[in-house]
Coordinates of C-alpha atoms in Angstrom, one line a residue:
Chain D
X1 CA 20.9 30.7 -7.4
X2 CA 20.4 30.1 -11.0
X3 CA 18.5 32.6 -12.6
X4 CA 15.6 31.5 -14.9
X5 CA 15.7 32.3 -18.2
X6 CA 12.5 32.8 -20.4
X7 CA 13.4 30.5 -23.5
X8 CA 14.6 27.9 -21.0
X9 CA 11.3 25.3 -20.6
X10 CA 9.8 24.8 -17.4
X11 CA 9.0 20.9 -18.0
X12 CA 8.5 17.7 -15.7
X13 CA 8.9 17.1 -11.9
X14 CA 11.1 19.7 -10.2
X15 CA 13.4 18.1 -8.0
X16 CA 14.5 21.7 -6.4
X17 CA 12.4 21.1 -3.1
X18 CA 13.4 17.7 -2.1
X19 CA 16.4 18.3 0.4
X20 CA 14.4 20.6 1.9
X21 CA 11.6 18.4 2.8
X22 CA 14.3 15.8 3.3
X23 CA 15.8 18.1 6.0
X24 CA 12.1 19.0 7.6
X25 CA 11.2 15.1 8.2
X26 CA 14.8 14.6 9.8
X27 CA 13.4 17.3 12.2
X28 CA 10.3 15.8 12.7
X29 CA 7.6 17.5 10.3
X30 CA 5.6 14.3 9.1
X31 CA 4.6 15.3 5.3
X32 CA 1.1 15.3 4.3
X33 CA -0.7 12.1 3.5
X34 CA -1.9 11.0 0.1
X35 CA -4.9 9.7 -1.6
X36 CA -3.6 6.1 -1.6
X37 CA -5.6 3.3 -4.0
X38 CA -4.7 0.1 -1.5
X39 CA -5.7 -2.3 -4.3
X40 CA -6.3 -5.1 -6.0
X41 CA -6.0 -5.1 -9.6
X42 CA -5.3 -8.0 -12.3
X43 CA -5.3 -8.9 -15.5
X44 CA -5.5 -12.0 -17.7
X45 CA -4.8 -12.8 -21.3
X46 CA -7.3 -15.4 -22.7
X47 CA -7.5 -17.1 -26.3
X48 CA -7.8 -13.9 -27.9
X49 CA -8.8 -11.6 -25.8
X50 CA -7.5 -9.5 -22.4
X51 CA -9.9 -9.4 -19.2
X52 CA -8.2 -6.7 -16.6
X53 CA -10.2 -6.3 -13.3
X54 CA -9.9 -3.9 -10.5
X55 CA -11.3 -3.6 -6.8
X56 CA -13.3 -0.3 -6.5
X57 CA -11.6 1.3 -2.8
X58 CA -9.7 4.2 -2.6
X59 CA -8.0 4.5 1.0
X60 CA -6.4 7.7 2.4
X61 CA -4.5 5.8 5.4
X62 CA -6.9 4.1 7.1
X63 CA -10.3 5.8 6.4
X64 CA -11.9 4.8 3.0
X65 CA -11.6 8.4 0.7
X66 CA -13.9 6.7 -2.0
X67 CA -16.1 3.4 -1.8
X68 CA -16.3 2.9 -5.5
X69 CA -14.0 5.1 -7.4
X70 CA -12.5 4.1 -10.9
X71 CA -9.5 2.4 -11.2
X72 CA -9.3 1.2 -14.6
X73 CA -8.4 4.0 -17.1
X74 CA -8.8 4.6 -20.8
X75 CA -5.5 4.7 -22.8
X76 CA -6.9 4.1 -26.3
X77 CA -10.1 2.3 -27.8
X78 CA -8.2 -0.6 -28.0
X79 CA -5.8 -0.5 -24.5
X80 CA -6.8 0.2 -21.1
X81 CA -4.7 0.6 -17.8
X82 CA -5.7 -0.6 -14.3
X83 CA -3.4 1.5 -11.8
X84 CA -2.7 0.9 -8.3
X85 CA -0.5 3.6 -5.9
X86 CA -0.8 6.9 -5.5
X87 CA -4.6 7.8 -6.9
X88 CA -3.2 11.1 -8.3
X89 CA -0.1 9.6 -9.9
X90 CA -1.7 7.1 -11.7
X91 CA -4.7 9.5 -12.8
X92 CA -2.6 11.8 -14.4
X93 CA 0.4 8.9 -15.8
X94 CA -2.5 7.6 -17.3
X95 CA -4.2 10.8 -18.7
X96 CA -0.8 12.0 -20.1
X97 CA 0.3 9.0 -21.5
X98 CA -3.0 8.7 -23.3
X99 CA -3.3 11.9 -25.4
X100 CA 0.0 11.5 -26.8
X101 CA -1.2 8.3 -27.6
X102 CA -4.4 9.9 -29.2
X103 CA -2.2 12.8 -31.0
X104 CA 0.4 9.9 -32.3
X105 CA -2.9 8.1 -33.9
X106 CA -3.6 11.1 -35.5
X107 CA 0.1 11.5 -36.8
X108 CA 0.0 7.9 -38.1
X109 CA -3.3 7.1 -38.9
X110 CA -3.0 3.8 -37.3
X111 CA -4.7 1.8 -34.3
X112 CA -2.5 2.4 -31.2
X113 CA -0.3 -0.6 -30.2
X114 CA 0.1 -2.1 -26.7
X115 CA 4.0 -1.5 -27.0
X116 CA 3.5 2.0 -27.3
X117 CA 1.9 2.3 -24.4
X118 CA 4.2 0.6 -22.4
X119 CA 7.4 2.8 -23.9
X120 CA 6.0 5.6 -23.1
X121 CA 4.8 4.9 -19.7
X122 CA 7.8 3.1 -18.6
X123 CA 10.1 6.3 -20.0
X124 CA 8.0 8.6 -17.8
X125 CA 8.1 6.8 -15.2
X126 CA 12.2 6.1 -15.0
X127 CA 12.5 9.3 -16.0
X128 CA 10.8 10.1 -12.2
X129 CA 13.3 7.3 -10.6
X130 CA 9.9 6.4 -8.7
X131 CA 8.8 9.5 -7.0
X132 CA 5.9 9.0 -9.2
X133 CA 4.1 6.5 -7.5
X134 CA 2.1 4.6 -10.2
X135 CA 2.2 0.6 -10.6
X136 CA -0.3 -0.3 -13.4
X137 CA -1.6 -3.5 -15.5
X138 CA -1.9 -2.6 -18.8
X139 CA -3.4 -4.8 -21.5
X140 CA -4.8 -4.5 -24.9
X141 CA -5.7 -6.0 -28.3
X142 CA -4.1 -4.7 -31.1
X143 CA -2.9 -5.8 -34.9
X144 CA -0.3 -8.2 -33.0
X145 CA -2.4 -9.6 -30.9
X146 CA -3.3 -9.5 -27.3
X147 CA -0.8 -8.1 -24.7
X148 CA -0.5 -7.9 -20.9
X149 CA 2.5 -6.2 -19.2
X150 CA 3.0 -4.9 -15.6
X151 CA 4.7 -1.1 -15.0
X152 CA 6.4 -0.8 -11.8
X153 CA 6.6 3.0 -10.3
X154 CA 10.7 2.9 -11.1
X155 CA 9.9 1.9 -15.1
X156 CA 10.4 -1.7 -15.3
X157 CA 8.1 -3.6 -17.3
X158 CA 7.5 -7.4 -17.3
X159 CA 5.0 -9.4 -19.7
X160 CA 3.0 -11.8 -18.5
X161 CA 0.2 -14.1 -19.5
X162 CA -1.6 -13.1 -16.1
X163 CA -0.6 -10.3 -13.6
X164 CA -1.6 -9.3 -10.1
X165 CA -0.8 -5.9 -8.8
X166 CA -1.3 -3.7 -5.7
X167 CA -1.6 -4.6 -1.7
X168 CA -4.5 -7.4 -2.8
X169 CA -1.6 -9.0 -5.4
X170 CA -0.8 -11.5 -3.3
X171 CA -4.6 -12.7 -2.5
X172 CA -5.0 -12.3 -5.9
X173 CA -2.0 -14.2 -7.3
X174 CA -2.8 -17.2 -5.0
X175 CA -5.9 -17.4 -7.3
X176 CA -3.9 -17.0 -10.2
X177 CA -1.1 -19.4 -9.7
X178 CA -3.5 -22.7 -8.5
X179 CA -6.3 -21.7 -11.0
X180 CA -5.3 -20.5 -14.4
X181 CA -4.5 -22.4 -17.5
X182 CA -3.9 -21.3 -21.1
X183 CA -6.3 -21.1 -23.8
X184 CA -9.1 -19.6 -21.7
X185 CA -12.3 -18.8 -22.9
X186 CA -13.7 -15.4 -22.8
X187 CA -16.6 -15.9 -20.0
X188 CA -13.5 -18.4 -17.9
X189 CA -11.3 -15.2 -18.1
X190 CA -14.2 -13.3 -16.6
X191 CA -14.9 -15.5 -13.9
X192 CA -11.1 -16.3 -12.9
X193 CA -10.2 -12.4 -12.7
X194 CA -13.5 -12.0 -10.6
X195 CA -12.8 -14.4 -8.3
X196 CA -9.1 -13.0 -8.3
X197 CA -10.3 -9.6 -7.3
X198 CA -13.0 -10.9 -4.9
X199 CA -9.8 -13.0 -2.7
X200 CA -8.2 -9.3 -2.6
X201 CA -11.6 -7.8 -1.7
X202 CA -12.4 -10.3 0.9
X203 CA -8.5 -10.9 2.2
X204 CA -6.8 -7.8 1.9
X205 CA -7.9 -4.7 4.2
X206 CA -6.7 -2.1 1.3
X207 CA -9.0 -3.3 -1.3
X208 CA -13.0 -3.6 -1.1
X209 CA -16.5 -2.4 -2.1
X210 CA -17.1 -3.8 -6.4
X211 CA -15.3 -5.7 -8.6
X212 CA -14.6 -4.2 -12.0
X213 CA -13.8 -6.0 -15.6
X214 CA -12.9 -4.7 -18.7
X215 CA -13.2 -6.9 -21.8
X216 CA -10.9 -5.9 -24.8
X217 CA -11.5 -8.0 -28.1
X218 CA -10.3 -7.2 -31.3
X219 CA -12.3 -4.2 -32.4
X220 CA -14.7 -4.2 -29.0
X221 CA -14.0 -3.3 -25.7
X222 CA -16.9 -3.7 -23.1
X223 CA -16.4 -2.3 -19.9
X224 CA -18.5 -4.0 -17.4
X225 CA -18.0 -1.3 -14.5
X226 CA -19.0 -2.8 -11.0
X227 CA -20.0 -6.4 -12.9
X228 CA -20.6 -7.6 -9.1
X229 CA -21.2 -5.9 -6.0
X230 CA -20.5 -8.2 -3.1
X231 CA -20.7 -5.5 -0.5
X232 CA -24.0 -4.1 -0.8
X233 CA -25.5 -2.2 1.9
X234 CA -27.9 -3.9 3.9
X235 CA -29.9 -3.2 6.7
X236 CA -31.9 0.2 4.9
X237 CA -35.1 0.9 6.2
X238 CA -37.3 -0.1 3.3
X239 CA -40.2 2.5 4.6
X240 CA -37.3 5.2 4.6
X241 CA -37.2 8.0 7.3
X242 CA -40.9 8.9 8.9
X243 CA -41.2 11.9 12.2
X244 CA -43.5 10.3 14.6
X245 CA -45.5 14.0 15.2
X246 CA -45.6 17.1 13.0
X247 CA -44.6 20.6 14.1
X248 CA -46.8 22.4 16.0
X249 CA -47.4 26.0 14.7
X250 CA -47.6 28.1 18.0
X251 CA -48.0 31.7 16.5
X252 CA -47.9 33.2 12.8
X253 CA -46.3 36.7 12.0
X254 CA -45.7 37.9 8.6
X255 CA -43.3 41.0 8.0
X256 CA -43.3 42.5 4.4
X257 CA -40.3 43.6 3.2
X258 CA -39.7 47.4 2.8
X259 CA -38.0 48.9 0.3
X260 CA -34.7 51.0 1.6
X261 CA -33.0 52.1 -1.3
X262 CA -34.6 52.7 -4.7
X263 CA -32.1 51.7 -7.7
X264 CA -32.3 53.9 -11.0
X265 CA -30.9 52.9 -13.9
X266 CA -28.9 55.5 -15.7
X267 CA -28.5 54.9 -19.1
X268 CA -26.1 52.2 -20.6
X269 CA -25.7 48.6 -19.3
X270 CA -25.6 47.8 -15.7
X271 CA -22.1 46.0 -16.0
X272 CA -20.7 48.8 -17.7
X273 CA -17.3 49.2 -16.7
Chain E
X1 CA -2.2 9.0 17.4
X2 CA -3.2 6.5 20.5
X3 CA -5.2 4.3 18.4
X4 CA -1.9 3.6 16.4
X5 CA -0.2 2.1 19.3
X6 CA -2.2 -0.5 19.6
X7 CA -2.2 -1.2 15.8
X8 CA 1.6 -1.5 15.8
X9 CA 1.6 -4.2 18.9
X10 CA -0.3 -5.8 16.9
X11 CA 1.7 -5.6 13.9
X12 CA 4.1 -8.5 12.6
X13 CA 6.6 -6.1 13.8
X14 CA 9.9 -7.4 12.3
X15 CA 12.7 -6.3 14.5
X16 CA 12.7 -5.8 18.5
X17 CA 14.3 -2.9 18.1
X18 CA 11.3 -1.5 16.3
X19 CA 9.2 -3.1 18.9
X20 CA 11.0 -0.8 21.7
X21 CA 11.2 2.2 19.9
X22 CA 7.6 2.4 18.8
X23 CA 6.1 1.0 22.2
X24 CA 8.6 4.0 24.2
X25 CA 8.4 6.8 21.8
X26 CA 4.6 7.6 21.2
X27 CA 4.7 9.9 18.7
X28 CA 6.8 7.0 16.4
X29 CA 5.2 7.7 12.7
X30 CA 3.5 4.9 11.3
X31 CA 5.8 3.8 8.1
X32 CA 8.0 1.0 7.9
X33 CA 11.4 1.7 8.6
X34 CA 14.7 0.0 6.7
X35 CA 17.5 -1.6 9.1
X36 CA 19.6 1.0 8.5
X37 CA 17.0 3.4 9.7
X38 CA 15.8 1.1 12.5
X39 CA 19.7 1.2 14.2
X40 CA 20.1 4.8 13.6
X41 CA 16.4 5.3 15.3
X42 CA 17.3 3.2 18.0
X43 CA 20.2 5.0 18.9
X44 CA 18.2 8.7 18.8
X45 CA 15.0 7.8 20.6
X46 CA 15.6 5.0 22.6
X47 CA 15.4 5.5 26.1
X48 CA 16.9 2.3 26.8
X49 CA 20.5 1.6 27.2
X50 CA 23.3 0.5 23.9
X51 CA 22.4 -2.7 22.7
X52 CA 25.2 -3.8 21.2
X53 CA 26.8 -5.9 23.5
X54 CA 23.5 -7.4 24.2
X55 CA 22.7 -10.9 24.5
X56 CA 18.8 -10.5 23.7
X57 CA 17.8 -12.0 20.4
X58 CA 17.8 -8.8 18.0
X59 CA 17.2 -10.1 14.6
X60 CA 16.8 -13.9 13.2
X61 CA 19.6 -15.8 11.8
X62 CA 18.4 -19.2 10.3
X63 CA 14.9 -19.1 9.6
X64 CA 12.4 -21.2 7.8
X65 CA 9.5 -20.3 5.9
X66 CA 6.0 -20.8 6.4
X67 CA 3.7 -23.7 8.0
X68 CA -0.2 -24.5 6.8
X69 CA -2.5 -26.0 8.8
X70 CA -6.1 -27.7 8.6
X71 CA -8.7 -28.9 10.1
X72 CA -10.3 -32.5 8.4
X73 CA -12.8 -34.6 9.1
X74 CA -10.9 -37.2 11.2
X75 CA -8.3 -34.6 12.9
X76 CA -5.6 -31.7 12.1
X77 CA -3.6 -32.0 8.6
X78 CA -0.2 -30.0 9.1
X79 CA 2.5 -29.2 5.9
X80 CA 5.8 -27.4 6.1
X81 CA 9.0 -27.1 3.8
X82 CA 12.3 -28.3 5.0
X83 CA 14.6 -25.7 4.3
X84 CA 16.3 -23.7 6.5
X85 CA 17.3 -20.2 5.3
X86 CA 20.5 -18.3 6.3
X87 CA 19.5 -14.6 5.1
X88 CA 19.2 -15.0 1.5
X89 CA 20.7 -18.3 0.9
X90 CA 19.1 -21.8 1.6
X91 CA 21.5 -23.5 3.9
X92 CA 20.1 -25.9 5.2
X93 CA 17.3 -28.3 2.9
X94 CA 16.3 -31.2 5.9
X95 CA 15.5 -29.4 8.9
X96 CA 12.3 -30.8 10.0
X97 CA 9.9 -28.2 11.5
X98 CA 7.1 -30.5 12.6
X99 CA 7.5 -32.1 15.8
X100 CA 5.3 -34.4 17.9
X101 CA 4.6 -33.0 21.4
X102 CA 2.8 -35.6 23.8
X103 CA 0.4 -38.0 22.9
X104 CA -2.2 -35.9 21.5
X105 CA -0.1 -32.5 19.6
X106 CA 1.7 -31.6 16.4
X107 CA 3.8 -28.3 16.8
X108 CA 4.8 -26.8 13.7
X109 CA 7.0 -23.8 13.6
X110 CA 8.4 -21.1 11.4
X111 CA 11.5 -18.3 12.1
X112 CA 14.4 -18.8 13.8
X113 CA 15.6 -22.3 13.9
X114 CA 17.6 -22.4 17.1
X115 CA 14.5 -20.8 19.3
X116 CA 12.3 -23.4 17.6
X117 CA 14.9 -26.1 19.0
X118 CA 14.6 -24.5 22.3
X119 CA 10.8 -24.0 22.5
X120 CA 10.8 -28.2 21.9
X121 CA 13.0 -28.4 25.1
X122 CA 10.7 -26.7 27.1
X123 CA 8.2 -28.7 25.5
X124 CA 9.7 -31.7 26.0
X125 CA 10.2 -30.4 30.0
X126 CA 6.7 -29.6 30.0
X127 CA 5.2 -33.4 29.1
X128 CA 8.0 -35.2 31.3
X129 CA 7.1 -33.4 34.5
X130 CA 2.9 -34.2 32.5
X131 CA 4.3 -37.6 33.1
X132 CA 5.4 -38.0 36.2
X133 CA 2.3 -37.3 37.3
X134 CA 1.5 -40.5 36.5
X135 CA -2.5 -40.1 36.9
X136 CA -3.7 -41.5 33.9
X137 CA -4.2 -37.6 32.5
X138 CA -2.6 -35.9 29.7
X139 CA -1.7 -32.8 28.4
X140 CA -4.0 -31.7 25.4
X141 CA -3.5 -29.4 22.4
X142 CA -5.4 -26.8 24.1
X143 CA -3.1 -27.0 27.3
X144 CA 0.2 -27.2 25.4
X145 CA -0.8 -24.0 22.9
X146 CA -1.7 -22.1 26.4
X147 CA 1.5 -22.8 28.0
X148 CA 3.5 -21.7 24.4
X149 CA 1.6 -18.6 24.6
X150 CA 2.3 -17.8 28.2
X151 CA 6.3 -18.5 27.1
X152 CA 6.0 -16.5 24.2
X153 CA 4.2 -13.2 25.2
X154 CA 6.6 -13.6 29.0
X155 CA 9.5 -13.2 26.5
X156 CA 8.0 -10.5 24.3
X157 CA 7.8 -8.4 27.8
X158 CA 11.8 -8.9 28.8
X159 CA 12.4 -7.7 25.0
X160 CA 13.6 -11.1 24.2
X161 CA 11.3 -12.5 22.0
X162 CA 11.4 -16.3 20.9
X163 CA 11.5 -15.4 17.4
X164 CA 8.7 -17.8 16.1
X165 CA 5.3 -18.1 14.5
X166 CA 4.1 -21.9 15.4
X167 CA 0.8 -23.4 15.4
X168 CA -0.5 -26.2 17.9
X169 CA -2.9 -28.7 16.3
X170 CA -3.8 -31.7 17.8
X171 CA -6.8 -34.2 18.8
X172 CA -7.8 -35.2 22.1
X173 CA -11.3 -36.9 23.4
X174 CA -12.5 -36.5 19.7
X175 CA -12.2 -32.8 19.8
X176 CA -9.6 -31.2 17.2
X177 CA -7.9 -28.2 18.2
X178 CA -5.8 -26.2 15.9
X179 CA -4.0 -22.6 16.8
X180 CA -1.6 -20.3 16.8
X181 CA 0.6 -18.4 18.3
X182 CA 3.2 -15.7 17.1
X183 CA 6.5 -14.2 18.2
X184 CA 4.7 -11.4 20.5
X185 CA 2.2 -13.8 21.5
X186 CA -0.6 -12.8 19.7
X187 CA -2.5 -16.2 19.9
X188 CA -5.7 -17.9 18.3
X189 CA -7.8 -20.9 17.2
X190 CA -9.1 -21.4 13.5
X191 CA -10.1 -24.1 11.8
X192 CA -7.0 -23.2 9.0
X193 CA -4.0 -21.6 10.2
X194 CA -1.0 -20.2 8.2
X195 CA 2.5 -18.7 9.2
X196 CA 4.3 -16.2 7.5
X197 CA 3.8 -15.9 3.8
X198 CA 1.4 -18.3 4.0
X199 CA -0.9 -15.8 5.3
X200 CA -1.0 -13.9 1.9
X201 CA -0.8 -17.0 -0.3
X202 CA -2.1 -19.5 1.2
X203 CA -5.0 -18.4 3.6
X204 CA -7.3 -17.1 0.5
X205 CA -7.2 -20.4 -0.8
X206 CA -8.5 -21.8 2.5
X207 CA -11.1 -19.9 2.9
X208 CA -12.6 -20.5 -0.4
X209 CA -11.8 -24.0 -0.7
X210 CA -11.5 -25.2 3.0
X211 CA -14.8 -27.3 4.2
X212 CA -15.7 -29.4 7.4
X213 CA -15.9 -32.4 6.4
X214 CA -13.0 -33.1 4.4
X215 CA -11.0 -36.4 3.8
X216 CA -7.6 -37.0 4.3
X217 CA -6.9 -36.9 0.0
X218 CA -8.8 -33.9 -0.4
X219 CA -6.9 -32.4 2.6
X220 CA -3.9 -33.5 1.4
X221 CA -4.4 -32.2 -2.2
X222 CA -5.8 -28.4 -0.6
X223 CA -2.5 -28.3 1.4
X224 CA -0.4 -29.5 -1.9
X225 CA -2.3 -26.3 -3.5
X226 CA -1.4 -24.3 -1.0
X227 CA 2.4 -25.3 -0.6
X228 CA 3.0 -25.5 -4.5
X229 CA 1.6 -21.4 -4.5
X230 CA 4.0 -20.6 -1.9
X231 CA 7.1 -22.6 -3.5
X232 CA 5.8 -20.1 -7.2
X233 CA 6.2 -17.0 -4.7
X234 CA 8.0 -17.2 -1.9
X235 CA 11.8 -16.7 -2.6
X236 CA 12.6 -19.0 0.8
X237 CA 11.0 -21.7 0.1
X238 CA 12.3 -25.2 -0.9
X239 CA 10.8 -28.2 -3.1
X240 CA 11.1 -30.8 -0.3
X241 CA 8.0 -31.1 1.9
X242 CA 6.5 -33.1 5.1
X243 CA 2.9 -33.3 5.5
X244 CA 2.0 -34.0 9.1
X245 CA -0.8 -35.7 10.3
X246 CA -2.9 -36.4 13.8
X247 CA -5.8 -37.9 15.0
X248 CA -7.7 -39.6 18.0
X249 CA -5.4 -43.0 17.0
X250 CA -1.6 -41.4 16.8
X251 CA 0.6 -39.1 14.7
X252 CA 2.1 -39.6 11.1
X253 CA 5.0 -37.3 9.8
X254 CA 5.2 -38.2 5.7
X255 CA 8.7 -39.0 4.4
X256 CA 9.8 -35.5 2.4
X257 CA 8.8 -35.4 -0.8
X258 CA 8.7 -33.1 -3.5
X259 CA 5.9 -31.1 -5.6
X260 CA 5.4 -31.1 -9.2
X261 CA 5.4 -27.5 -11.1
X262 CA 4.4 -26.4 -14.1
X263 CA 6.8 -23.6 -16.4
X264 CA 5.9 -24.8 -19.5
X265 CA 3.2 -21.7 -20.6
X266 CA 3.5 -20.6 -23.9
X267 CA 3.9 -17.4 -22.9
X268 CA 6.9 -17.6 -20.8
X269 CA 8.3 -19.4 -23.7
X270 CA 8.6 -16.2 -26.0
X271 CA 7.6 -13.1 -23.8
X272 CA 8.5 -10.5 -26.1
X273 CA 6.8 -11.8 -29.0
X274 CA 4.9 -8.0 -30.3
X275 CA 6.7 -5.8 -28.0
X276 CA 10.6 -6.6 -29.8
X277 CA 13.5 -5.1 -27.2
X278 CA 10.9 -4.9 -24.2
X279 CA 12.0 -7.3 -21.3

């Protein structure tokens, strides 16, 4: 076995256990089972504007983990990132990849660009030959203009004027494909990537729950976070919970407490060590 | 674990190899498996014999690609592509897979072609002996897509599956009947039916846009839709379509034609246009 030395450092995915755990499954261990998103999650570029949208279910197997977590993430003012996969992967891609984004707009003194973005998420990612599990949407307005490009988990990229990605991409494609034309107008872009997300909602058993939009202009970015809620919960009791008949008291007894042990404080503070 | 099992049957379980190792080994985890994994499965849990010399239909050879059906207002409304795909490459580009069964069905098939061309011999068995009856009745939609799910699921059970997804739509006595049934024999009735990948692409669009009460052009147009999405996404299909049609009066099968696309966004023009030596 190598032996480590200190100046040598300890950076990125270690690859050290994976024959092991290759050599486990063979003999039948079955690895524990991650935080899955199971999602729908789209984006569109309109006249001058980018509208990305995203289901709101996070799915660990079958069971639902969370019925309206956050899927689209913050990369800069101006770029955000839907992701769909592995709920961890994607949560920390995205967290990385944004503060060297924030540290590089320091360096510069410039507004972040869309292409930066998607170099450094698509190095990280090849760099992990797809062990990390992250396919994301990312769009954004900056001085070029408006951008939308796909990241699969193995690092390639592909721009598109409208993207669908996630076990609700094909739902939401089908939208897409018969429905979208160029030159759409803000409040179009809105309603064709909501109804894109509510066919992955409604036809695809991994996504569900609220339909998220982000709205990225050039200098404003609205994020309209669960802009409609198709799934609401019905069937509450509007007078809430009543008991039919109080508790009856049968007998009162009241024991003081006695003091045991009396505590003297000697000199200095309590914590002293 | 238990509840699994009848997930999988339920599954669109892609090889019958699969299929027996999951159904005789319980404790089968739930991920889908690669060919080459599949064989090498086979061979370690299987409790069955070597299937190599078998004659049981393992895996499909020439297949074709999905089938879309609808109800309208004066009966069913069928469309399929005619290609015919060997593995990756489209051999064949006129194999019609919509057939008229009887006086009052419209079978429409997807998956292997030869079992396709055998299930219409049975078929055609099936409404001659109908026939020779001679009493006046005749076999209806509902009849026809009870005996193909009787044949299918019997096969499933000898591990020798008919390796199809068709639907059955058809008119009889002013009642329209449109079903289903798959290669296990999972069967059903809607009032819009898809096979294959027309399940992902195609069935959202139905059930937003699908209504009662509509007319043959509308029909026609929703299935054109539906087909022109599937030729965008599916890597089997082929521009060169029949749209089927039946009511009370008769059947029509269309002459193949093809669809019109559109390529000509300006964004697929110049992709990189910004983002200089991305792809």
């Amino acid at each position: 076995m190598l032996t480590e030395t200190s100046d040598v450092p300890k950076v990125g995915f270690s690859f050290d256990l994976c024959s092991r755990n290759n050599m486990l499954t063979k003999k039948g261990l079955k690895p524990p089972g991650y935080l899955k998103t199971g999602t729908t999650i789209v984006g569109v570029v309109c006249k001058n504007c980018v509208v990305l949208g995203a289901d709101t279910r996070a799915t660990a197997g079958s069971i639902v983990a969370d019925k309206n977590c956050e899927k689209i993430h913050n990369m800069a003012p101006n770029i955000l990132c839907c992701g769909a996969g592995t709920a961890a992967d994607t949560e920390a891609v995205t967290d990385n990849i944004s503060s060297q984004l924030k540290l590089h707009r320091y360096h510069t003194g410039r507004e972040s660009r869309v292409v930066t973005a998607l170099t450094l998420l698509k190095s990280h990612l090849f760099r992990y030959q797809g062990h990390v599990s992250a396919a994301l949407v990312l769009g954004g307005v900056d001085v070029t203009g408006p951008h939308l490009h796909t990241i699969y988990p193995h690092g390639s990229t592909d721009t598109l004027p409208f993207a669908t990605m996630g076990s609700g991409s094909l739902a939401a494609m089908a939208i897409f494909e018969s429905e979208y034309r160029e030159g759409l107008t803000r409040d179009e872009g809105v309603n064709l990537v909501t109804k894109a997300i509510c066919s992955g909602i409604f036809n695809d058993l991994g996504s569900g729950s609220n339909v998220d939009i982000c709205v990225i202009e050039k200098g404003k970015t609205e994020y309209l976070r669960n802009h409609l809620t198709p799934n609401p919960r019905t069937y509450i009791s509007s007078k809430g919970y009543t008991f039919s008949k109080k508790t009856e008291v049968l007998h009162t007894k009241i024991t003081p407490l006695k003091e045991l042990v009396d505590v003297v404080q000697v000199g200095g503070d309590a914590m002293e060590e | 674990m238990n509840t699994f099992l009848a997930e999988e049957l339920n599954l669109q379980i892609s090889s019958t190899k699969q299929l027996r190792s999951t159904i005789v080994n319980l404790s089968h985890s739930h991920r889908v498996l690669s060919f080459a994994e599949m064989v090498s499965s086979q061979n370690e849990n299987s409790l069955l014999s070597s299937e190599g010399d078998s004659q049981r239909t393992q895996y499909p050879y020439v297949t074709g690609t999905s089938v879309i059906g609808i109800k309208y207002k004066d009966g069913i409304l069928m469309a399929a592509d005619m290609g015919g795909s060997y593995g990756s490459t489209i051999r064949y580009k006129s194999v019609e897979r919509l057939k008229q069964v009887g006086k009052h069905s419209l079978i429409g098939a997807s998956g292997e072609i030869s079992d396709f061309q055998e299930i219409l011999k049975y078929l055609d068995e099936l409404i001659l002996h109908d026939n020779m009856w001679d009493d006046g009745n005749s076999l209806g939609p509902k009849e026809v897509h009870n005996y193909l799910t009787r044949v299918m699921y019997n096969r499933r059970n000898k591990f020798d599956p008919l390796w199809n997804s068709l639907i059955l739509g058809g008119v009889k006595n002013g009642k329209k009947y449109l079903g289903s049934v798959s290669m296990i024999g999972v069967h059903f009735e809607d009032d819009h039916v898809a096979t294959g990948f027309g399940n992902h692409l195609a069935r959202p669009i139905l059930r937003e846009e699908w209504r009662e009460d509509l007319t043959f052009e509308e029909g026609v147009k929703l299935l054109e839709k539906c087909m022109r999405n599937l030729l965008y996404r599916d890597r089997s299909a082929v521009n060169k379509l029949q749209i089927a049609k039946i009511t009370e009066e008769g059947l029509t099968i269309s002459q193949p034609y093809s669809l019109k696309t559109f390529w000509n966004f300006a964004a697929f023009q110049n992709p990189t246009v910004g983002a200089e030596g991305s792809w």
